[in-house]
Every structure is written in structure tokens, then in C-alpha cells.
PDB file of C-alpha atoms in Angstrom:
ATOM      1  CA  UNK A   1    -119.304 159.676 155.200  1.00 84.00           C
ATOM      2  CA  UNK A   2    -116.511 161.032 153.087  1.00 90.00           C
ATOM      3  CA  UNK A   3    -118.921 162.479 150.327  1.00 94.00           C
ATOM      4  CA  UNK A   4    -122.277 163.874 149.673  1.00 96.00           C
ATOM      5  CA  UNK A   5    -123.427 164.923 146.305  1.00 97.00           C
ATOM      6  CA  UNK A   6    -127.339 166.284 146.030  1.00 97.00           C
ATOM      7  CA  UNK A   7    -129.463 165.915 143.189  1.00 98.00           C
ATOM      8  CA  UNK A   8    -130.107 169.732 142.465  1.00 97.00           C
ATOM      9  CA  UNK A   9    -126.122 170.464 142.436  1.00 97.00           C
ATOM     10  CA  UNK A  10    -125.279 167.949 140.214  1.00 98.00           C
ATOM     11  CA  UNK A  11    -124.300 169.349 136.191  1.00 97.00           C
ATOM     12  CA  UNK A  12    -127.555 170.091 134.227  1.00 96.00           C
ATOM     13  CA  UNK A  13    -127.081 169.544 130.284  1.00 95.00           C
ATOM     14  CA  UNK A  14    -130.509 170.467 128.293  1.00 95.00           C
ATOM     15  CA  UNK A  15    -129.977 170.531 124.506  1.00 95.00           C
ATOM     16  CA  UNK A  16    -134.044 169.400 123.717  1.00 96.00           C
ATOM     17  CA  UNK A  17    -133.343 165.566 122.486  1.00 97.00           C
ATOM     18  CA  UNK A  18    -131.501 165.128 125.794  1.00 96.00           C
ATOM     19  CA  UNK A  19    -131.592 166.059 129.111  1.00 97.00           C
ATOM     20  CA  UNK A  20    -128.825 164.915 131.051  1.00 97.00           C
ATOM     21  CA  UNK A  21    -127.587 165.335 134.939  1.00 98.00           C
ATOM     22  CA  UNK A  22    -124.362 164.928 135.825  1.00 98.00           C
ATOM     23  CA  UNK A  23    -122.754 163.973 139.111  1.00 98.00           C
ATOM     24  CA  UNK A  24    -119.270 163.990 137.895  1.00 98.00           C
ATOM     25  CA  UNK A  25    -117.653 166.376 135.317  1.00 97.00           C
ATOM     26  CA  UNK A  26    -118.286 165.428 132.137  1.00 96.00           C
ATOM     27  CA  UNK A  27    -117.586 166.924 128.610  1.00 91.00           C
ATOM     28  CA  UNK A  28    -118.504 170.716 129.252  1.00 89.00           C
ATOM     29  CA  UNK A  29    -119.938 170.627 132.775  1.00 94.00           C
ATOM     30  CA  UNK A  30    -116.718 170.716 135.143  1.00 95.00           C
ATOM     31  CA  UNK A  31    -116.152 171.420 138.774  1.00 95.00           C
ATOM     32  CA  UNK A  32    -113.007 170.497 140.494  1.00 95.00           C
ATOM     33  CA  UNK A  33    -115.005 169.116 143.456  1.00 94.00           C
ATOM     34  CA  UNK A  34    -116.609 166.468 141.503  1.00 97.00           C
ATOM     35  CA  UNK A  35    -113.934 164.335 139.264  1.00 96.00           C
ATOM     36  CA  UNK A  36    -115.183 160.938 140.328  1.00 97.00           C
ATOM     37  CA  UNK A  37    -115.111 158.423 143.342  1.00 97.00           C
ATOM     38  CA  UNK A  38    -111.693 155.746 142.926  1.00 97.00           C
ATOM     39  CA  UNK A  39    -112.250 154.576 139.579  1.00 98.00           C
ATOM     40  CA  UNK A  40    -115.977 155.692 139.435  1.00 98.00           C
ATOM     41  CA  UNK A  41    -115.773 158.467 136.764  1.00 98.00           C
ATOM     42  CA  UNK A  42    -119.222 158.984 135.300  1.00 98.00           C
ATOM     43  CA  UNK A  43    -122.731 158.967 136.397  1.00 98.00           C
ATOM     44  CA  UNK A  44    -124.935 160.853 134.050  1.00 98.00           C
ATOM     45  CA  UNK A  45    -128.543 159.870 134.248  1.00 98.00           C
ATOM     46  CA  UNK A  46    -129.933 160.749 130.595  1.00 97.00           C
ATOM     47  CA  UNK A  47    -133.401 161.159 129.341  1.00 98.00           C
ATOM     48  CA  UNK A  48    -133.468 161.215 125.503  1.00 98.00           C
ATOM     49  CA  UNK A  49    -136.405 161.925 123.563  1.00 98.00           C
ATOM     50  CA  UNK A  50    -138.480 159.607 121.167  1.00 97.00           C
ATOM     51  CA  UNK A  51    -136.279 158.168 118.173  1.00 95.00           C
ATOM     52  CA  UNK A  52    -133.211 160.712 119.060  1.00 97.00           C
ATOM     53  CA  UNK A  53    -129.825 159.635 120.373  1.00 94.00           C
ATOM     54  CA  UNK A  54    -126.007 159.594 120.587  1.00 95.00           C
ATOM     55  CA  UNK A  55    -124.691 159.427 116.939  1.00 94.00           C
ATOM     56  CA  UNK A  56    -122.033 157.279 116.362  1.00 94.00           C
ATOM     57  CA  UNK A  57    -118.157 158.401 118.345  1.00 94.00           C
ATOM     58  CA  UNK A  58    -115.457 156.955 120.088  1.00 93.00           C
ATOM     59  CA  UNK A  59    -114.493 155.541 123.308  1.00 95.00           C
ATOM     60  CA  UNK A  60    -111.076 153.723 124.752  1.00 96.00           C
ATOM     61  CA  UNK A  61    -109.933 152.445 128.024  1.00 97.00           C
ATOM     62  CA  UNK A  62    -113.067 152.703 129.694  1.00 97.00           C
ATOM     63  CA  UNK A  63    -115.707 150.292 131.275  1.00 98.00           C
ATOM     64  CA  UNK A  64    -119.265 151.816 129.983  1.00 97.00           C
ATOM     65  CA  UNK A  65    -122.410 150.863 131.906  1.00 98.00           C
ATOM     66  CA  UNK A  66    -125.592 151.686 131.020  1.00 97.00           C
ATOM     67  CA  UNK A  67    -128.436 150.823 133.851  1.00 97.00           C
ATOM     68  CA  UNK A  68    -132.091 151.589 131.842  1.00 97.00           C
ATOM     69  CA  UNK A  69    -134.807 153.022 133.787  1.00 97.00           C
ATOM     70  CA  UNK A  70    -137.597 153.732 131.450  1.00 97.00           C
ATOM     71  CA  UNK A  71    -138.275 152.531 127.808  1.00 97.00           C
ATOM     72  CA  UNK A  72    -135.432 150.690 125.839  1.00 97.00           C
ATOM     73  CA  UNK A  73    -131.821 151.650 124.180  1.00 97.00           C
ATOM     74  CA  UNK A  74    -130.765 151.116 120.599  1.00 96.00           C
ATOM     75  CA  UNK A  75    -127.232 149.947 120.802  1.00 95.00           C
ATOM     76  CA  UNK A  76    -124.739 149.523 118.367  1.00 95.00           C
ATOM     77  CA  UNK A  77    -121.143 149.195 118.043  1.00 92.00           C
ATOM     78  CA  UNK A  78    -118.357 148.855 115.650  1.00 94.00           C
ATOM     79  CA  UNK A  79    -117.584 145.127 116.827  1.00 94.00           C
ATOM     80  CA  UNK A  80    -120.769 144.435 115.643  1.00 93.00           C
ATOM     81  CA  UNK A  81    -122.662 143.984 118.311  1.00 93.00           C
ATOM     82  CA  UNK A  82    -126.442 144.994 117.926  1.00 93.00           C
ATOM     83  CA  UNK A  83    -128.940 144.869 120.973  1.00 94.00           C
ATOM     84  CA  UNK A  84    -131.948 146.669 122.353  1.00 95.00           C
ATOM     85  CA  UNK A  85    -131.731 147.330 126.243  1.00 96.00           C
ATOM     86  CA  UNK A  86    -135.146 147.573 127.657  1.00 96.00           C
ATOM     87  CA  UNK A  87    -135.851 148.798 131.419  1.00 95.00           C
ATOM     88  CA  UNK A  88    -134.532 146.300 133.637  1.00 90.00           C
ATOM     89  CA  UNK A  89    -131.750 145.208 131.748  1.00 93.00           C
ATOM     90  CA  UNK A  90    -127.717 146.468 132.369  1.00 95.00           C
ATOM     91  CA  UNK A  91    -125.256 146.525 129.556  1.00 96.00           C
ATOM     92  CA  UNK A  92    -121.742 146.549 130.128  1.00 97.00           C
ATOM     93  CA  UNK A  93    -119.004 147.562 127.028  1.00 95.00           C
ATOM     94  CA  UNK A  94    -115.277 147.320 127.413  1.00 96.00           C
ATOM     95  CA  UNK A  95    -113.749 150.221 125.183  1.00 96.00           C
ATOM     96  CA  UNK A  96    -110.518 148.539 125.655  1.00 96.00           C
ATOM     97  CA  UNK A  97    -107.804 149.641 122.690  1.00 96.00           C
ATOM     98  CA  UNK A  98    -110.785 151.643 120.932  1.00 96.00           C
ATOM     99  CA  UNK A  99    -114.657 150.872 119.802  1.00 95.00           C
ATOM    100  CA  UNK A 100    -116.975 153.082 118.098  1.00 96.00           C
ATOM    101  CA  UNK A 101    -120.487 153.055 118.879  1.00 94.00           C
ATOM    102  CA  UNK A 102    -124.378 154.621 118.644  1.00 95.00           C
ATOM    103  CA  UNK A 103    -126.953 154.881 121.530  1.00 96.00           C
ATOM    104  CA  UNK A 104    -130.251 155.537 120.295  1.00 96.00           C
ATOM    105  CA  UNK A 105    -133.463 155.771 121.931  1.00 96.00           C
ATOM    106  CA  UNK A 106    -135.346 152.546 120.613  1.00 96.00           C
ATOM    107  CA  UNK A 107    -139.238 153.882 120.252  1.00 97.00           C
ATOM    108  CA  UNK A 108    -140.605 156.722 118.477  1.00 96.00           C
ATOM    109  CA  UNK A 109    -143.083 157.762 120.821  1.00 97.00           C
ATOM    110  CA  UNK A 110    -141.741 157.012 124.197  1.00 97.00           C
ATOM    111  CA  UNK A 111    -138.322 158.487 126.238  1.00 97.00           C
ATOM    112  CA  UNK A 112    -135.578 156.514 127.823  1.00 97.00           C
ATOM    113  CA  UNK A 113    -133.916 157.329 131.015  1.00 98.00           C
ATOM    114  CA  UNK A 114    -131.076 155.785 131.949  1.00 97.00           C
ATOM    115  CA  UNK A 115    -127.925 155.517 133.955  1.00 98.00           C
ATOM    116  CA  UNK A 116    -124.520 156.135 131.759  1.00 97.00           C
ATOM    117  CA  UNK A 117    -121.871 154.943 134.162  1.00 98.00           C
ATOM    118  CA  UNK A 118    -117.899 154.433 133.306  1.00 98.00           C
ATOM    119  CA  UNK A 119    -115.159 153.175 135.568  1.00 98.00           C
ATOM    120  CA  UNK A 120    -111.572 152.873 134.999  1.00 98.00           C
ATOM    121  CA  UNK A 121    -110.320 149.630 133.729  1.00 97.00           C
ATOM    122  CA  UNK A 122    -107.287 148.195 135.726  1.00 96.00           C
ATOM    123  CA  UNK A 123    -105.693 147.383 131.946  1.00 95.00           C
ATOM    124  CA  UNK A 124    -105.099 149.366 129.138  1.00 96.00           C
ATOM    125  CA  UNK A 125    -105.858 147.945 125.386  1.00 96.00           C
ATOM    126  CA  UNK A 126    -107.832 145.150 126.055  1.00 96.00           C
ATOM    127  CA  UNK A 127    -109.929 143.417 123.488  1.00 96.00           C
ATOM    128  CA  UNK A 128    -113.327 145.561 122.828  1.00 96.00           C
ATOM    129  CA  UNK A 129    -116.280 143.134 124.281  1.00 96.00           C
ATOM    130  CA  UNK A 130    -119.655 143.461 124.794  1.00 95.00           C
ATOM    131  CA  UNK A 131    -122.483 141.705 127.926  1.00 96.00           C
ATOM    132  CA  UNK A 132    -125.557 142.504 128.735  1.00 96.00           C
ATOM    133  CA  UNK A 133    -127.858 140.805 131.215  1.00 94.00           C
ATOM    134  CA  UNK A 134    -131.712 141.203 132.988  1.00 95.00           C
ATOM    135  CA  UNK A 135    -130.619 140.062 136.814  1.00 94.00           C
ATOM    136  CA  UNK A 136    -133.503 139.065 138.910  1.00 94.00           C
ATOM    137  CA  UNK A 137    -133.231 140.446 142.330  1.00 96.00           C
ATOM    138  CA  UNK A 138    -132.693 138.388 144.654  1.00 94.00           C
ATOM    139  CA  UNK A 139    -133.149 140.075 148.446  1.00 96.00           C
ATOM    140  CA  UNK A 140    -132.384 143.409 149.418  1.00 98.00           C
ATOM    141  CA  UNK A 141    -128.899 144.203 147.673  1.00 98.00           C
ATOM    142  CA  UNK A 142    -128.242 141.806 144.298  1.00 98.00           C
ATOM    143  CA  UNK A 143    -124.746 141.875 142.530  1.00 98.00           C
ATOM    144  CA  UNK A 144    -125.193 142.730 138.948  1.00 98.00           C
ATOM    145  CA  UNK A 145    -121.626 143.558 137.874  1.00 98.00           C
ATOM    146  CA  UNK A 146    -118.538 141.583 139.209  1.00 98.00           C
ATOM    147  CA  UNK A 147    -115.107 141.221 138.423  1.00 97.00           C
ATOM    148  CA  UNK A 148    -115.789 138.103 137.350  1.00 93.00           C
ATOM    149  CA  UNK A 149    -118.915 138.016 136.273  1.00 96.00           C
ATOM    150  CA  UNK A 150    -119.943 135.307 138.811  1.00 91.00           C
ATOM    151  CA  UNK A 151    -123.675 134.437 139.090  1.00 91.00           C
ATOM    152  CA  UNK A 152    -125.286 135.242 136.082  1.00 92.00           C
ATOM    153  CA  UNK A 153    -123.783 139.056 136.729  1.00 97.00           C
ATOM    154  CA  UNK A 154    -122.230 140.980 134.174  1.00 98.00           C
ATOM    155  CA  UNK A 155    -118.025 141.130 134.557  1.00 98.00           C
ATOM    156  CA  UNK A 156    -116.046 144.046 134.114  1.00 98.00           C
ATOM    157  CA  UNK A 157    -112.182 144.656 134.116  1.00 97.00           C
ATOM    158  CA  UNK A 158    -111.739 146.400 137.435  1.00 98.00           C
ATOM    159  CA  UNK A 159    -111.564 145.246 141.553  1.00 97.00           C
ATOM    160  CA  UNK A 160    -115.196 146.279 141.512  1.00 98.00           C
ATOM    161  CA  UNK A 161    -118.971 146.091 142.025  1.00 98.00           C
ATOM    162  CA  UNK A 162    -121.933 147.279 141.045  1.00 98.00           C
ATOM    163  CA  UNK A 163    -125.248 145.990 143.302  1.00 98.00           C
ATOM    164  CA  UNK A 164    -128.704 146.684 143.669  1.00 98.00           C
ATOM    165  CA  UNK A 165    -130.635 148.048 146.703  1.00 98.00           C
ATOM    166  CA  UNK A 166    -134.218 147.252 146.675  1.00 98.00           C
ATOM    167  CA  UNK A 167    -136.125 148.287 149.651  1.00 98.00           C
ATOM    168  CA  UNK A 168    -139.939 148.591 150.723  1.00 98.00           C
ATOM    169  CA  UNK A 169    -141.101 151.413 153.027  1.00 98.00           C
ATOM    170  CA  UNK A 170    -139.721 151.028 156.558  1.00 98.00           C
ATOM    171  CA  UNK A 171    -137.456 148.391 155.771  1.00 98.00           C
ATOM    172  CA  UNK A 172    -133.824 149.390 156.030  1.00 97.00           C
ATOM    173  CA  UNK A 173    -130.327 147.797 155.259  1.00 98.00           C
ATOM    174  CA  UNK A 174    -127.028 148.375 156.513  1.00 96.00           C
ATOM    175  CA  UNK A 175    -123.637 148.745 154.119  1.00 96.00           C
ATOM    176  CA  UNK A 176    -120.215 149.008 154.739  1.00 92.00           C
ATOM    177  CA  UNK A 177    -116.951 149.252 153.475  1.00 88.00           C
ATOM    178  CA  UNK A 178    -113.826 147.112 155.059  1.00 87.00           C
ATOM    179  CA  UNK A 179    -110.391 147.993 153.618  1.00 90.00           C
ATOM    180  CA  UNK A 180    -112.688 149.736 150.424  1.00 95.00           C
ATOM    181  CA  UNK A 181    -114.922 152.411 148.978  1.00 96.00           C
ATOM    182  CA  UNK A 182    -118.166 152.593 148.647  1.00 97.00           C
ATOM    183  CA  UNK A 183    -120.704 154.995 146.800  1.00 98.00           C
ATOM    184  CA  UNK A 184    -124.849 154.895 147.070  1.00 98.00           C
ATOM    185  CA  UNK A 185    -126.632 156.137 144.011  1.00 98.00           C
ATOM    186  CA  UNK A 186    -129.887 156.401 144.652  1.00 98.00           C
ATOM    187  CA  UNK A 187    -132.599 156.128 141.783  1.00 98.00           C
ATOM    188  CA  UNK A 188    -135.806 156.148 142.952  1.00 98.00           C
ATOM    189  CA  UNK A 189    -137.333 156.521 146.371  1.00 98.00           C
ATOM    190  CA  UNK A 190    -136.434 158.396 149.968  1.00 98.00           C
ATOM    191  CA  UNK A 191    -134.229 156.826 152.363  1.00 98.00           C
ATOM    192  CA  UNK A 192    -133.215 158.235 156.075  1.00 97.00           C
ATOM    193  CA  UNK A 193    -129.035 157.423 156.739  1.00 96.00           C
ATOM    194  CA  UNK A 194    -127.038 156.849 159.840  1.00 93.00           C
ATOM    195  CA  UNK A 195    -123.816 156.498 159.782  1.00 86.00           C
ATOM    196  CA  UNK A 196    -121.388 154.992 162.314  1.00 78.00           C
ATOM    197  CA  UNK A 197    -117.548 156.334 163.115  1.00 60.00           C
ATOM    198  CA  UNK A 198    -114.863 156.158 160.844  1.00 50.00           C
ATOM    199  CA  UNK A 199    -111.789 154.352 162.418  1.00 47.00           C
ATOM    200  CA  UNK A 200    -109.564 156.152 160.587  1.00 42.00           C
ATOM    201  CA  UNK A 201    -109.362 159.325 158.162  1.00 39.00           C
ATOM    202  CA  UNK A 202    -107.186 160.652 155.092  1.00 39.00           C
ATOM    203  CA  UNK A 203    -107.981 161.716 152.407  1.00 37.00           C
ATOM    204  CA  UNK A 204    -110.061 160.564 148.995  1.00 39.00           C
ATOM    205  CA  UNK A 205    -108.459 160.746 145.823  1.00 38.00           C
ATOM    206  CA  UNK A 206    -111.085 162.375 143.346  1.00 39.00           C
ATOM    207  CA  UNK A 207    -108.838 161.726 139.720  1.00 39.00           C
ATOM    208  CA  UNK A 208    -109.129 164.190 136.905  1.00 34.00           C
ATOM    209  CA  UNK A 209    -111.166 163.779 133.744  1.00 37.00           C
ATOM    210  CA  UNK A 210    -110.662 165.910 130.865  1.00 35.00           C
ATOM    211  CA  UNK A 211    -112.455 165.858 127.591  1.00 32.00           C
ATOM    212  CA  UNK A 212    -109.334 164.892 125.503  1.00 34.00           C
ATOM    213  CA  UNK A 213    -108.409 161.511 128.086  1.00 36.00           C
ATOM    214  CA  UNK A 214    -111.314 159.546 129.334  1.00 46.00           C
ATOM    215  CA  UNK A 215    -108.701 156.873 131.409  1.00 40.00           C
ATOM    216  CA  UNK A 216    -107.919 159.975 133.538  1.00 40.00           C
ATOM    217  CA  UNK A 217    -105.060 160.210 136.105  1.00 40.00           C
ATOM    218  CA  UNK A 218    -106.417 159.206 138.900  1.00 38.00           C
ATOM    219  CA  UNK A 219    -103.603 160.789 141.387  1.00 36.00           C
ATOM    220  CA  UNK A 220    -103.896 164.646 141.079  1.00 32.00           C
ATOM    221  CA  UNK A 221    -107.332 165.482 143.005  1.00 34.00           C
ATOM    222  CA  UNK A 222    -108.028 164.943 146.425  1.00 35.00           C
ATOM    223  CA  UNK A 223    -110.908 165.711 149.254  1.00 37.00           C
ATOM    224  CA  UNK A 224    -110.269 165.777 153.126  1.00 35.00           C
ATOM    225  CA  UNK A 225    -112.814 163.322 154.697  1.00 35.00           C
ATOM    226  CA  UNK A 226    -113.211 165.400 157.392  1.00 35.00           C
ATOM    227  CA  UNK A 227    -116.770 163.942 157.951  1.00 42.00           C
ATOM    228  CA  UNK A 228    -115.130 161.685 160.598  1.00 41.00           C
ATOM    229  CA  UNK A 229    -118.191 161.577 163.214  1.00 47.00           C
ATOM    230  CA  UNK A 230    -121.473 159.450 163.591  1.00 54.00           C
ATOM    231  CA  UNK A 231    -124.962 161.351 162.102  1.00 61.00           C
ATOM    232  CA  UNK A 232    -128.697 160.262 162.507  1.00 70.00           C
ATOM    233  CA  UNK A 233    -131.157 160.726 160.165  1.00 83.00           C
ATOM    234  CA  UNK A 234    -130.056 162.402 157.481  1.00 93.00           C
ATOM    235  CA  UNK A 235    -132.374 162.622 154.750  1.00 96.00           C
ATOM    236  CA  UNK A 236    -131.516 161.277 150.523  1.00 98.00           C
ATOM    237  CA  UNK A 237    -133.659 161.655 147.884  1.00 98.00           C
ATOM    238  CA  UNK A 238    -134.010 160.568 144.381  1.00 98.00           C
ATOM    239  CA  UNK A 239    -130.771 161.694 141.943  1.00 98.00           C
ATOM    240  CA  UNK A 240    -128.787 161.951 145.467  1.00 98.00           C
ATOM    241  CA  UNK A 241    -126.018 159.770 146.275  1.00 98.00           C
ATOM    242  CA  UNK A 242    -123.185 159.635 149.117  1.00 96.00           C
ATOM    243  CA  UNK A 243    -119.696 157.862 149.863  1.00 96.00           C
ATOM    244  CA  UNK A 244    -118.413 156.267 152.203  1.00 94.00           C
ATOM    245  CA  UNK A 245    -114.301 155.508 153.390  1.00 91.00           C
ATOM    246  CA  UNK A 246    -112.786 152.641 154.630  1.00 88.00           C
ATOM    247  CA  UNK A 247    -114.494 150.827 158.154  1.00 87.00           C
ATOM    248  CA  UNK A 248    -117.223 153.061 158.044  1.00 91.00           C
ATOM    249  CA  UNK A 249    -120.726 151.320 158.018  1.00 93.00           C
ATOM    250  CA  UNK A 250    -124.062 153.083 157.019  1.00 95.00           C
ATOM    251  CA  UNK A 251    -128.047 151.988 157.871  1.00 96.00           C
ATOM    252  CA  UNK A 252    -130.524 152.933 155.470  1.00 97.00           C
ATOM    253  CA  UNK A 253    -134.270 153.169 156.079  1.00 97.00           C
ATOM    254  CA  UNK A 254    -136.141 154.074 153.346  1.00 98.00           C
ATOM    255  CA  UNK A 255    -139.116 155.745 154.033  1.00 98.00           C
ATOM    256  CA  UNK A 256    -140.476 155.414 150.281  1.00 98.00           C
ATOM    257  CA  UNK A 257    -139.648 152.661 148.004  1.00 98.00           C
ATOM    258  CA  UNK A 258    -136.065 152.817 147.026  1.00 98.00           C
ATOM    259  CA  UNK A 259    -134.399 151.755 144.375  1.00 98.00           C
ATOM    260  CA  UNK A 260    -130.526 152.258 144.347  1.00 98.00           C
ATOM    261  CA  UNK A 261    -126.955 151.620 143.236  1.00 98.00           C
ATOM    262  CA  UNK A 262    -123.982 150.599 145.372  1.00 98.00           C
ATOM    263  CA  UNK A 263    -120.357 150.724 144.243  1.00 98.00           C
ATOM    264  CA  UNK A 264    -118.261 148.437 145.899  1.00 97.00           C
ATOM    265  CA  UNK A 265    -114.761 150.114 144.570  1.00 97.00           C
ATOM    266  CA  UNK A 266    -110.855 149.910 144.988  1.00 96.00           C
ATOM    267  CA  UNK A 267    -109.712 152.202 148.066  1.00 91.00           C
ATOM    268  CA  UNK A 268    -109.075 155.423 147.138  1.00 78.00           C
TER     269      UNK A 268
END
């Protein structure tokens, strides 16, 4: 395990409308230990109150997924693309050379909570396009973003994945990462972790994000993955989330109901 980031250390935004956590830095909330995993960049899980939302701004050269928890999301963009996103559903939006759009929470008298996720596109100025998709899960872990968009998933424009982990008390699961990254959010639930050895170490490269540039460099911060030995048992809760390096392989037991993200992403 290369990376561990907790739920109560993550970046806490509060401005009434919103309340907002943030694993990564993001707009005001920055720490140089937490710029992103590969081309992972933002996870911000965002509760906005009844009828508020994010007026309408700008985005470029960034994949933008938004993973709904609770309630629904008013979306609308400048390529005229006009959906609500209820809970259950995952919307993916290519900024590509520049798109304008609103995020809005879609009832008056209920919240939404919801996963705001970007990644780094492997092209610059692309055509703006829009998806957005309910996938039925199907087993344990179920693709819902691929490169390609395979399967009734959503695609995206970078060598990664996003999947879902879906596990019943006492059941467990095992992930790993040949040759790539990989990077557990989880959601909902408890889980217990072991971890195997890591064949080899190095180091991870973290990137930079700065409010100006959201396709950041992704070359100038890096974290030692000195975490190089097996572990048993260690505990994740809801909001936490961990990474793992190349040839490394983790088991997870959940020991609540868990409901989870993994990132299958370029090496780093």
C-alpha cells in the first residue's frame, strides 16, 4: 500500500448551501501531500442543500465524473445538454477545448450527495461531449467507466477505470494491480484490508493542481512508497480510501455493507 488517506484528514469546505470534503487539493484547500493519484485529480464528495448549487463556470481538459449518492443533480451545459442525475446514476463530461456548465441540486426539499471526480485526459482539445448511464451491478466489482465505453459503461478519454465494489457483511474480495495503479474509495460501509508484498518499490508521482490549470503537470510531486511490507487487518471506514503500486494485491472483508470505488489507473 503506497497511500492511505482517512476520512477526518481529508479538506473540509462548509459555506451553508454546500458542504464539501476533499481528498485532493482543490480550489482553496491545498496540501502538498495530497495532489492526486496518476491522473486521479479530484474526489470531493459534496452535499448541497435543497434547490442550491454550482452556478454556471468553466472547465477544459478535464474528464468530470459525478457518482450521485442521495437525491438527484440538475445538470446543464453550454453544449446543450440538459439531464437530471438521480442516485444510482454516473455522468461523465469531457471538458475537452472548453464547456461551461451548472450543477444544481434538483429538489427543493431534499439534499444531494455526491461524488465530483476528474481525471486527466490523455488529449488536449477534444470535442466537449456528454454520457450518462444507470449500470446494474453485476457481482461484486462492475465496470462503470471504460476507455471505451464497452458494456453499457460510460467511456472516458484516459487508460482508465472506474468500478464498483459491492459487498455484503463477511464477504470479501481481493484487488490488484499488475503493471498499474490502483485507488479504493470507499462510500459506504466498513471493510478490514490485507495486503500482500510489493515486488518492487519507487516512488508515486502525486502531479500538481493549481487553481489557475486544472490539466496539471503531472511530473513535479512525488511520495516514497515506503509501505513495502504485508499488513493484516487494517481497518477503512466510510470517506476513507487507500492506493495501491504496481504487483501489489489487496483482500477486503467488509464487515458492514460496503459500497466502494476502484480506480484502475495509468502507472504512476
Amino acid at each position: 500500500m503506497i497511500y492511505i488517506r482517512k476520512a477526518d484528514e481529508r479538506g473540509d469546505v462548509n459555506l451553508g448551501w454546500l458542504q464539501s470534503k476533499h481528498s485532493f487539493s482543490f480550489g482553496h484547500y491545498y496540501d502538498a501531500q495530497h495532489m492526486g493519484i496518476s491522473a486521479l485529480r479530484v474526489i470531493n464528495e459534496d452535499e448541497v442543500m435543497p434547490g442550491q448549487g454550482f452556478g454556471t463556470h468553466g472547465h477544459r481538459d478535464m474528464e468530470i465524473v459525478s457518482y450521485v449518492i442521495e437525491g438527484a443533480l440538475k445538470h446543464e451545459d453550454s453544449s446543450g445538454n440538459k439531464y437530471v442525475v438521480p442516485a444510482g446514476d454516473i455522468q461523465r463530461m469531457s471538458a475537452g477545448r472548453g464547456v461551461t456548465h451548472s450543477e444544481f441540486n434538483a429538489s427543493k426539499d431534499e439534499k444531494v450527495k455526491f461524488l465530483q471526480i476528474w481525471i486527466l485526459p490523455d488529449k488536449k482539445g477534444i470535442e466537449p461531449s456528454y454520457e450518462q448511464n444507470a449500470v446494474a451491478q453485476k457481482g461484486a466489482l462492475t465496470p462503470l467507466v471504460t476507455p471505451k465505453g464497452s458494456d453499457g459503461t460510460l467511456s472516458i478519454n484516459q487508460d482508465a477505470s472506474i468500478s464498483r465494489l459491492m459487498l455484503d457483511e463477511g464477504e470479501s474480495y481481493s484487488l490488484s494491480t499488475p503493471n498499474r495503479t490502483g485507488y479504493l474509495h470507499i462510500i459506504n460501509g466498513d471493510a478490514e484490508v490485507n495486503s500482500s508484498d510489493i515486488i518492487s518499490s519507487g516512488t508515486l508521482n502525486l502531479g500538481t493542481l493549481s487553481s489557475n490549470t486544472e490539466a496539471a503537470d503531472t511530473k513535479n510531486a512525488t511520495i516514497n512508497s515506503t509501505s513495502t511490507e504485508a499488513f493484516d487487518n487494517q481497518a477503512f471506514s466510510k470517506g476513507d480510501a487507500f492506493a495501491i503500486g504496481a504487483h501489489e494485491q489487496v483482500n477486503i472483508v467488509a464487515t458492514s455493507p460496503i459500497e466502494a470505488l476502484w480506480f484502475d489507473l495509468p502507472p504512476a
